[in-house]
Amino acid sequence: MIKKGLLLCFVCMLARLLPAQDTLRVFTEEDFLTAVRNNHPVAKQAGLLVDLARAGLLSVRGNFDPVLAFNTDRKTFDGKNYYNYTNAEVVIPTWFGVELYGGLENNFGDNTNREITLGQSSYAGISIPLLKDLVLDKRRAALQQGKLFTQQSEFERRTIINELFFDAYKAYWNWAKDYQVLQVLDTTIALNEARYKLVRISFEQGDRAAIDTSEALVQLQAFQQLREDAWLKYRKSALELSVYLWLPDNKPAYLPENIIPDTLWSKQQLAMYKIASLDSMLANAALNHPKLQQIDFKLQSLEIERRLKFQSLLPKLDLKYNFLQKGYNLGNAFKNNILENNYKFGVSAVVPIPNRSGIGDYKAARIKLKSTELDRNFTALTIENKVRFHYNEVVNLQKQVRIYEAALDNYRKLYNAELLKFSFGETTLFLLNSRETKVLEAEQKLLELKTKFYQAFAALNWATGLLQ
């Protein structure tokens, strides 16, 4: 797949540098979609969303990194050493909301703070939230939301690709149809040029009236006019297709005239397209559509936010305990009873009254959650309706194509019979031209219906969220 895409890009680069070649290159739907997937700026941007989310998750994980701090503070004046404080500390956050820490101190001087332990000392401690932040705090909430956002970004990428491919499919099939119409008109014009020459010869030999040459020429000129209009539409659709073609160096690529679409589709029987049941497609869309998956991850993130805001309703009650030890050997401190000697213990409590800020934040989180649930229900219904519509469209177009294939076959039979009668001089050129015009109109109509089918088939996969 990737090799084909690179080959296409190489061909496009050569086409911009070299004159047009007579050799035609078939550009299949698969080649086109590979090029879009690999080189289109929107597809690349969608991939960057995942990278950005991963970078954000890495940043959030940094909130649980151990922190090493060192502080020294010294004052001397007029030959007197007032104080000299030295403190090295390491703080280790944990997933459970508990903080572990330890440090070394060396304090001396003539005017040190009375609470400071003089000389060398060491400590190891723990800080535990007992109410607020015990179940969930900002660090843990941010990490959980970061993991969800990383998964959500993947489905956001799929949503963007799904939309991009849908538009790309429509552009490709318009281009393929316009090319095929051009080929039908070229064939028709070639037949009419040959007929015009035969009618002229017959007139010169006295077998045909002069008006028949005018009749043949008018028919030829009408088809030539249709051909010019079809050529303009084909070039326009080629330019519209080029919007989706980019080179690996982020420069736009333009289709040269010797690049043509695949033409086998016009001869394929659409009955070969096996369409899954409507119920299975609806179930698949309900479970796997990237838009719904995005909203599901958003709901999970909002639930985390609601739980975090609930913590703001609780009083803040924290417990802090330190082992203390003279010198730098903490091992001796653990031999004593934790509340017997050489310890520092404290409890802090904060109770906001009446805590309107916490109540307001919690209500806002619940409202966001409810709003997103409603949005999911609406999005699910919208997706279901789109799947139903495009499924019915595909089934209906399959039937229309079968009907029109039979109609075209009958038009051709009438034309061939009229052509045989014309060769025996039993009918007029006007009737023959009328039969031929009907055949041409039927061919164009059938191509249009088949194009609509392929576009509708792509639309069904788009509505189900399967275009990747």
Coordinates of C-alpha atoms in Angstrom, one line a residue:
M1 CA 0.0 0.0 0.0
I2 CA 2.7 2.5 1.0
K3 CA 4.8 1.6 -1.9
K4 CA 1.9 2.3 -4.3
G5 CA 1.4 5.7 -2.6
L6 CA 5.1 6.6 -3.0
L7 CA 5.0 5.5 -6.6
L8 CA 2.0 7.8 -7.2
C9 CA 3.9 10.7 -5.6
F10 CA 6.9 10.0 -7.8
V11 CA 4.7 9.9 -10.9
C12 CA 3.1 13.2 -9.9
M13 CA 6.5 14.9 -9.4
L14 CA 7.7 13.7 -12.8
A15 CA 4.5 14.8 -14.4
R16 CA 5.1 18.4 -13.2
L17 CA 8.7 18.4 -14.6
L18 CA 8.2 16.5 -17.9
P19 CA 5.9 17.0 -20.8
A20 CA 2.8 14.9 -21.0
Q21 CA 3.3 11.3 -22.2
D22 CA 1.0 9.3 -24.5
T23 CA 1.2 6.3 -22.1
L24 CA -1.9 6.2 -19.8
R25 CA -1.5 5.3 -16.2
V26 CA -4.5 3.9 -14.3
F27 CA -5.0 5.5 -10.9
T28 CA -7.2 3.1 -8.9
E29 CA -9.4 3.9 -6.0
E30 CA -7.0 2.0 -3.7
D31 CA -4.0 4.0 -4.9
F32 CA -5.9 7.3 -4.4
L33 CA -6.9 6.5 -0.9
T34 CA -3.4 5.4 0.0
A35 CA -2.1 8.7 -1.2
V36 CA -4.7 10.6 0.8
R37 CA -4.0 8.6 3.9
N38 CA -0.2 9.0 3.7
N39 CA 0.2 12.6 2.5
H40 CA -2.9 14.7 2.9
P41 CA -2.3 17.5 5.5
V42 CA -5.5 16.8 7.3
A43 CA -4.6 13.1 7.7
K44 CA -1.2 14.2 9.1
Q45 CA -2.8 16.7 11.5
A46 CA -5.1 14.0 12.7
G47 CA -2.1 11.8 13.5
L48 CA -0.5 14.7 15.4
L49 CA -3.5 14.8 17.7
V50 CA -2.5 11.4 19.1
D51 CA 1.1 12.5 19.5
L52 CA -0.1 15.7 21.3
A53 CA -2.2 13.7 23.7
R54 CA 0.7 11.4 24.5
A55 CA 2.9 14.4 25.2
G56 CA 0.2 15.7 27.5
L57 CA 0.0 12.4 29.3
L58 CA 3.8 12.4 29.8
S59 CA 3.5 15.9 31.3
V60 CA 0.8 14.8 33.7
R61 CA 2.8 11.8 34.8
G62 CA 5.4 14.3 35.9
N63 CA 3.2 15.2 38.8
F64 CA 4.2 11.9 40.4
D65 CA 7.9 12.4 39.9
P66 CA 10.0 12.6 43.1
V67 CA 11.2 16.1 43.9
L68 CA 14.6 16.8 45.3
A69 CA 15.1 20.1 47.0
F70 CA 18.1 21.7 48.6
N71 CA 18.2 24.9 50.6
T72 CA 20.9 26.8 52.4
D73 CA 20.6 30.1 54.3
R74 CA 23.5 31.8 56.1
K75 CA 23.9 35.2 57.8
T76 CA 27.1 36.7 59.3
F77 CA 27.5 40.3 60.3
D78 CA 30.3 42.2 62.1
G79 CA 32.2 39.0 62.6
K80 CA 29.3 37.3 64.2
N81 CA 27.7 34.1 62.8
Y82 CA 24.0 34.6 63.3
Y83 CA 22.8 31.3 61.7
N84 CA 23.6 28.8 59.0
Y85 CA 20.8 26.5 57.9
T86 CA 21.3 23.7 55.4
N87 CA 18.4 21.4 54.4
A88 CA 18.2 18.7 51.7
E89 CA 14.9 17.0 51.2
V90 CA 13.2 14.5 48.9
V91 CA 9.4 14.3 48.5
I92 CA 7.8 11.2 46.9
P93 CA 4.1 11.5 45.8
T94 CA 2.2 8.3 45.6
W95 CA -0.9 7.1 43.7
F96 CA -2.9 6.8 46.9
G97 CA -2.7 10.5 47.8
V98 CA 0.0 9.9 50.5
E99 CA 3.3 11.8 50.4
L100 CA 6.5 10.3 51.7
Y101 CA 9.4 12.5 52.4
G102 CA 12.8 12.6 54.1
G103 CA 15.6 15.0 54.6
L104 CA 18.9 15.9 56.2
E105 CA 19.6 19.1 58.2
N106 CA 22.7 20.8 59.5
N107 CA 21.9 24.0 61.5
F108 CA 24.2 26.1 63.7
G109 CA 24.8 29.7 64.7
D110 CA 24.4 32.2 67.6
N111 CA 20.9 33.3 66.7
T112 CA 19.1 30.3 65.3
N113 CA 15.4 29.8 65.5
R114 CA 14.5 28.1 68.8
E115 CA 12.4 25.5 66.9
I116 CA 15.4 24.5 64.8
T117 CA 17.4 21.4 65.9
L118 CA 21.0 22.4 66.1
G119 CA 23.7 20.3 64.6
Q120 CA 23.2 17.4 62.2
S121 CA 19.8 15.8 62.2
S122 CA 17.6 13.7 59.8
Y123 CA 14.0 13.0 59.4
A124 CA 11.6 10.8 57.5
G125 CA 7.9 11.5 57.4
I126 CA 4.5 10.9 55.9
S127 CA 1.5 13.1 55.0
I128 CA -2.0 11.5 54.8
P129 CA -5.2 13.2 53.8
L130 CA -8.0 11.8 55.9
L131 CA -11.1 13.4 54.2
K132 CA -10.7 15.7 51.2
D133 CA -8.3 14.3 48.6
L134 CA -8.2 10.9 50.2
V135 CA -10.2 9.1 47.4
L136 CA -9.2 11.4 44.6
D137 CA -7.1 14.6 44.2
K138 CA -6.1 16.8 41.4
R139 CA -2.9 14.9 40.5
R140 CA -4.7 11.5 40.3
A141 CA -7.7 13.1 38.4
A142 CA -5.3 14.7 35.9
L143 CA -3.5 11.4 35.3
Q144 CA -6.8 9.5 34.8
Q145 CA -8.1 12.2 32.4
G146 CA -4.8 12.2 30.5
K147 CA -5.1 8.5 29.9
L148 CA -8.6 8.9 28.7
F149 CA -7.7 11.9 26.5
T150 CA -5.0 9.8 24.8
Q151 CA -7.6 7.1 23.9
Q152 CA -10.1 9.8 22.9
S153 CA -7.6 11.4 20.6
E154 CA -7.3 8.2 18.6
F155 CA -11.0 8.2 18.0
E156 CA -10.9 11.9 17.1
R157 CA -8.3 11.0 14.5
R158 CA -10.5 8.3 13.2
T159 CA -13.4 10.7 13.0
I160 CA -11.3 13.2 11.0
I161 CA -10.1 10.4 8.6
N162 CA -13.7 9.2 8.3
E163 CA -14.8 12.6 7.1
L164 CA -11.8 13.2 4.9
F165 CA -12.2 9.8 3.1
F166 CA -15.9 10.4 2.6
D167 CA -15.2 13.6 0.7
A168 CA -12.3 12.0 -1.1
Y169 CA -14.5 9.1 -2.3
K170 CA -17.1 11.5 -3.7
A171 CA -14.4 13.4 -5.6
Y172 CA -12.9 10.2 -7.0
W173 CA -16.2 8.8 -8.3
N174 CA -17.2 12.1 -9.9
W175 CA -13.8 12.0 -11.7
A176 CA -14.3 8.4 -12.7
K177 CA -17.8 9.0 -14.0
D178 CA -16.8 12.1 -16.0
Y179 CA -14.0 10.2 -17.6
Q180 CA -16.3 7.3 -18.5
V181 CA -18.9 9.6 -20.0
L182 CA -16.1 11.2 -22.1
Q183 CA -15.1 7.7 -23.4
V184 CA -18.7 6.9 -24.3
L185 CA -19.0 10.2 -26.3
D186 CA -15.7 9.6 -28.0
T187 CA -16.9 6.2 -29.2
T188 CA -20.2 7.6 -30.3
I189 CA -18.5 10.4 -32.2
A190 CA -16.3 8.0 -33.9
L191 CA -19.3 6.0 -35.1
N192 CA -21.1 9.1 -36.2
E193 CA -18.1 10.3 -38.2
A194 CA -18.0 7.0 -40.0
R195 CA -21.7 7.2 -40.7
Y196 CA -21.5 10.8 -41.9
K197 CA -18.8 9.7 -44.4
L198 CA -20.9 6.8 -45.6
V199 CA -24.0 9.0 -46.0
R200 CA -22.0 11.5 -48.0
I201 CA -20.7 8.7 -50.3
S202 CA -24.3 7.4 -50.7
F203 CA -25.5 11.0 -51.5
E204 CA -22.7 11.4 -54.1
Q205 CA -23.7 8.1 -55.6
G206 CA -27.3 9.2 -55.7
D207 CA -28.6 6.6 -53.2
R208 CA -29.4 9.2 -50.5
A209 CA -31.1 12.6 -50.4
A210 CA -29.0 15.7 -49.6
I211 CA -31.0 16.3 -46.5
D212 CA -29.6 13.0 -45.1
T213 CA -26.1 14.5 -45.1
S214 CA -27.4 17.4 -43.0
E215 CA -29.2 15.1 -40.7
A216 CA -26.0 13.1 -40.2
L217 CA -23.9 16.2 -39.7
V218 CA -26.2 17.8 -37.2
Q219 CA -26.2 14.5 -35.1
L220 CA -22.4 14.5 -35.3
Q221 CA -22.1 18.2 -34.3
A222 CA -24.6 17.7 -31.4
F223 CA -22.4 14.8 -30.0
Q224 CA -19.3 16.9 -30.5
Q225 CA -20.8 19.7 -28.5
L226 CA -21.7 17.2 -25.7
R227 CA -18.2 15.9 -25.8
E228 CA -16.7 19.4 -25.3
D229 CA -19.0 19.9 -22.3
A230 CA -18.0 16.5 -20.9
W231 CA -14.3 17.3 -21.4
L232 CA -14.7 20.5 -19.4
K233 CA -16.5 18.6 -16.6
Y234 CA -13.8 16.0 -16.6
R235 CA -11.0 18.5 -16.2
K236 CA -13.0 20.2 -13.4
S237 CA -13.5 17.0 -11.5
A238 CA -9.7 16.2 -12.0
L239 CA -8.8 19.5 -10.4
E240 CA -11.3 18.8 -7.5
L241 CA -9.6 15.4 -7.1
S242 CA -6.2 17.1 -7.0
V243 CA -7.2 18.9 -3.8
Y244 CA -6.7 15.5 -2.0
L245 CA -3.4 14.7 -3.6
W246 CA -0.2 15.9 -1.9
L247 CA 3.5 15.0 -2.2
P248 CA 5.5 13.7 0.8
D249 CA 7.1 17.1 1.2
N250 CA 3.7 18.8 1.8
K251 CA 3.5 20.3 -1.6
P252 CA 0.3 19.9 -3.7
A253 CA 0.2 17.4 -6.6
Y254 CA -1.8 17.9 -9.8
L255 CA -3.1 15.1 -11.9
P256 CA -1.5 15.1 -15.4
E257 CA -3.7 14.3 -18.3
N258 CA -2.1 10.8 -18.8
I259 CA -3.4 9.7 -15.4
I260 CA -6.9 8.1 -15.8
P261 CA -9.2 6.4 -13.3
D262 CA -10.0 2.7 -13.3
T263 CA -12.7 1.8 -15.8
L264 CA -13.6 -1.7 -14.8
W265 CA -16.3 -0.5 -12.4
S266 CA -18.6 0.5 -15.3
K267 CA -18.8 -3.2 -16.4
Q268 CA -19.2 -4.7 -12.9
Q269 CA -22.4 -6.3 -11.8
L270 CA -23.5 -4.4 -8.6
A271 CA -25.2 -7.6 -7.3
M272 CA -21.7 -8.7 -6.3
Y273 CA -21.7 -6.1 -3.5
K274 CA -22.9 -8.0 -0.5
I275 CA -24.4 -5.6 2.0
A276 CA -24.7 -6.6 5.6
S277 CA -28.1 -6.4 7.2
L278 CA -29.4 -3.1 8.5
D279 CA -29.6 -4.4 12.1
S280 CA -25.9 -5.4 12.1
M281 CA -24.8 -2.1 10.6
L282 CA -26.8 -0.2 13.2
A283 CA -25.3 -2.3 16.0
N284 CA -21.8 -1.8 14.6
A285 CA -22.3 2.0 14.4
A286 CA -23.7 2.1 18.0
L287 CA -20.7 0.2 19.3
N288 CA -17.8 1.4 17.2
H289 CA -18.6 4.8 15.6
P290 CA -15.6 7.1 16.5
K291 CA -17.9 10.0 17.3
L292 CA -19.7 8.0 19.9
Q293 CA -16.5 6.6 21.3
Q294 CA -15.2 10.2 21.6
I295 CA -18.2 11.2 23.6
D296 CA -17.9 8.1 25.8
F297 CA -14.4 9.0 26.8
K298 CA -15.5 12.6 27.4
L299 CA -18.2 11.2 29.7
Q300 CA -15.7 9.2 31.6
S301 CA -13.5 12.3 32.0
L302 CA -16.4 14.4 33.2
E303 CA -17.3 11.6 35.7
I304 CA -13.7 11.9 37.1
E305 CA -14.2 15.7 37.3
R306 CA -17.5 15.2 39.2
R307 CA -15.8 12.9 41.7
L308 CA -13.0 15.4 42.1
K309 CA -15.5 18.3 42.7
F310 CA -17.2 16.1 45.3
Q311 CA -14.0 16.2 47.2
S312 CA -14.3 20.0 47.5
L313 CA -17.5 19.4 49.6
L314 CA -15.5 17.6 52.3
P315 CA -13.5 19.3 55.0
K316 CA -9.7 19.2 54.6
L317 CA -8.2 17.1 57.3
D318 CA -4.5 16.1 57.0
L319 CA -2.2 14.1 59.2
K320 CA 1.5 14.6 59.2
Y321 CA 4.2 12.6 61.1
N322 CA 8.0 12.8 61.1
F323 CA 10.6 10.5 62.5
L324 CA 13.5 12.5 63.9
Q325 CA 17.0 11.5 64.6
K326 CA 20.3 13.2 65.7
G327 CA 22.9 12.7 63.0
Y328 CA 22.2 11.2 59.7
N329 CA 21.4 7.6 60.8
L330 CA 17.7 7.3 60.6
G331 CA 17.8 3.6 61.3
N332 CA 17.9 4.2 65.1
A333 CA 14.7 6.3 65.0
F334 CA 12.6 3.4 63.8
K335 CA 13.6 1.3 66.8
N336 CA 11.6 3.6 69.1
N337 CA 7.8 3.8 69.6
I338 CA 6.5 6.2 67.0
L339 CA 4.8 8.4 69.7
E340 CA 7.4 7.9 72.4
N341 CA 10.3 10.1 71.5
N342 CA 12.1 11.9 68.6
Y343 CA 9.0 12.6 66.5
K344 CA 7.0 15.5 65.1
F345 CA 3.2 15.1 64.8
G346 CA 0.5 17.4 63.5
V347 CA -3.1 17.5 62.3
S348 CA -4.5 20.4 60.2
A349 CA -8.2 21.0 59.5
V350 CA -9.9 23.4 57.2
V351 CA -13.7 23.6 57.1
P352 CA -15.2 26.3 54.7
I353 CA -18.6 27.6 55.8
P354 CA -21.0 27.4 54.0
N355 CA -18.7 26.2 51.2
R356 CA -20.7 27.8 48.3
S357 CA -17.6 27.5 46.1
G358 CA -17.5 23.7 46.5
I359 CA -21.2 23.3 46.1
G360 CA -21.3 25.4 43.0
D361 CA -18.3 23.5 41.4
Y362 CA -20.0 20.2 42.1
K363 CA -23.3 21.3 40.6
A364 CA -21.5 22.6 37.5
A365 CA -19.7 19.2 37.1
R366 CA -23.0 17.4 37.3
I367 CA -24.6 19.7 34.7
K368 CA -21.7 19.2 32.3
L369 CA -22.1 15.4 32.7
K370 CA -25.9 15.6 32.0
S371 CA -25.4 17.9 29.0
T372 CA -22.9 15.5 27.5
E373 CA -25.2 12.5 28.0
L374 CA -27.9 14.4 26.1
D375 CA -25.4 15.2 23.4
R376 CA -24.5 11.5 23.1
N377 CA -28.2 10.5 22.8
F378 CA -28.7 13.1 20.1
T379 CA -25.5 12.1 18.2
A380 CA -26.5 8.4 18.4
L381 CA -29.9 9.1 17.0
T382 CA -28.4 11.2 14.2
I383 CA -25.9 8.5 13.3
E384 CA -28.7 5.9 13.3
N385 CA -30.8 7.9 10.9
K386 CA -27.9 8.4 8.6
V387 CA -27.2 4.7 8.5
R388 CA -30.8 3.9 7.8
F389 CA -31.0 6.5 5.0
H390 CA -27.8 5.5 3.2
Y391 CA -28.6 1.8 3.6
N392 CA -32.0 2.4 1.9
E393 CA -30.2 4.5 -0.7
V394 CA -27.7 1.7 -1.5
V395 CA -30.4 -1.0 -1.8
N396 CA -32.6 1.3 -3.9
L397 CA -29.8 2.2 -6.2
Q398 CA -28.9 -1.5 -6.7
K399 CA -32.5 -2.0 -7.9
Q400 CA -32.4 1.1 -10.2
V401 CA -29.1 -0.1 -11.8
R402 CA -30.6 -3.5 -12.5
I403 CA -33.6 -1.9 -14.1
Y404 CA -31.6 0.5 -16.2
E405 CA -29.2 -2.2 -17.3
A406 CA -32.1 -4.1 -18.7
A407 CA -33.5 -0.8 -20.2
L408 CA -30.1 -0.1 -21.9
D409 CA -30.0 -3.6 -23.3
N410 CA -33.5 -3.0 -24.9
Y411 CA -32.5 0.4 -26.2
R412 CA -29.5 -1.2 -27.9
K413 CA -31.7 -3.8 -29.4
L414 CA -34.0 -1.2 -30.8
Y415 CA -31.0 0.8 -32.1
N416 CA -29.4 -2.3 -33.7
A417 CA -32.7 -3.2 -35.4
E418 CA -33.1 0.3 -36.7
L419 CA -29.5 0.3 -37.9
L420 CA -30.2 -2.9 -39.8
K421 CA -33.4 -1.4 -41.4
F422 CA -31.4 1.7 -42.3
S423 CA -28.8 -0.4 -44.1
F424 CA -31.6 -1.8 -46.2
G425 CA -33.1 1.6 -46.8
E426 CA -36.3 0.7 -44.9
T427 CA -36.1 3.6 -42.4
T428 CA -35.0 7.2 -42.1
L429 CA -31.8 8.6 -40.6
F430 CA -33.9 10.7 -38.3
L431 CA -35.3 7.6 -36.6
L432 CA -31.9 6.0 -36.5
N433 CA -30.5 9.1 -34.8
S434 CA -33.3 9.1 -32.3
R435 CA -32.6 5.5 -31.4
E436 CA -28.9 6.3 -31.0
T437 CA -29.6 9.4 -28.8
K438 CA -31.7 7.2 -26.6
V439 CA -28.9 4.7 -26.2
L440 CA -26.4 7.5 -25.4
E441 CA -28.8 9.0 -22.8
A442 CA -29.3 5.5 -21.3
E443 CA -25.6 4.9 -21.1
Q444 CA -25.0 8.2 -19.4
K445 CA -27.9 7.6 -17.0
L446 CA -26.5 4.1 -16.1
L447 CA -23.1 5.6 -15.4
E448 CA -24.6 8.2 -13.2
L449 CA -26.6 5.6 -11.3
K450 CA -23.6 3.4 -10.8
T451 CA -21.6 6.4 -9.6
K452 CA -24.3 7.3 -7.2
F453 CA -24.3 3.7 -5.9
Y454 CA -20.5 3.7 -5.2
Q455 CA -20.9 7.1 -3.5
A456 CA -23.8 5.9 -1.5
F457 CA -21.9 2.7 -0.5
A458 CA -19.1 5.0 0.7
A459 CA -21.7 7.1 2.5
L460 CA -23.0 4.1 4.3
N461 CA -19.6 3.1 5.5
W462 CA -19.0 6.8 6.5
A463 CA -22.3 6.9 8.4
T464 CA -21.3 3.7 10.2
G465 CA -17.8 5.2 10.9
L466 CA -15.9 2.6 8.9
L467 CA -13.9 4.7 6.5
Q468 CA -10.3 4.4 7.7

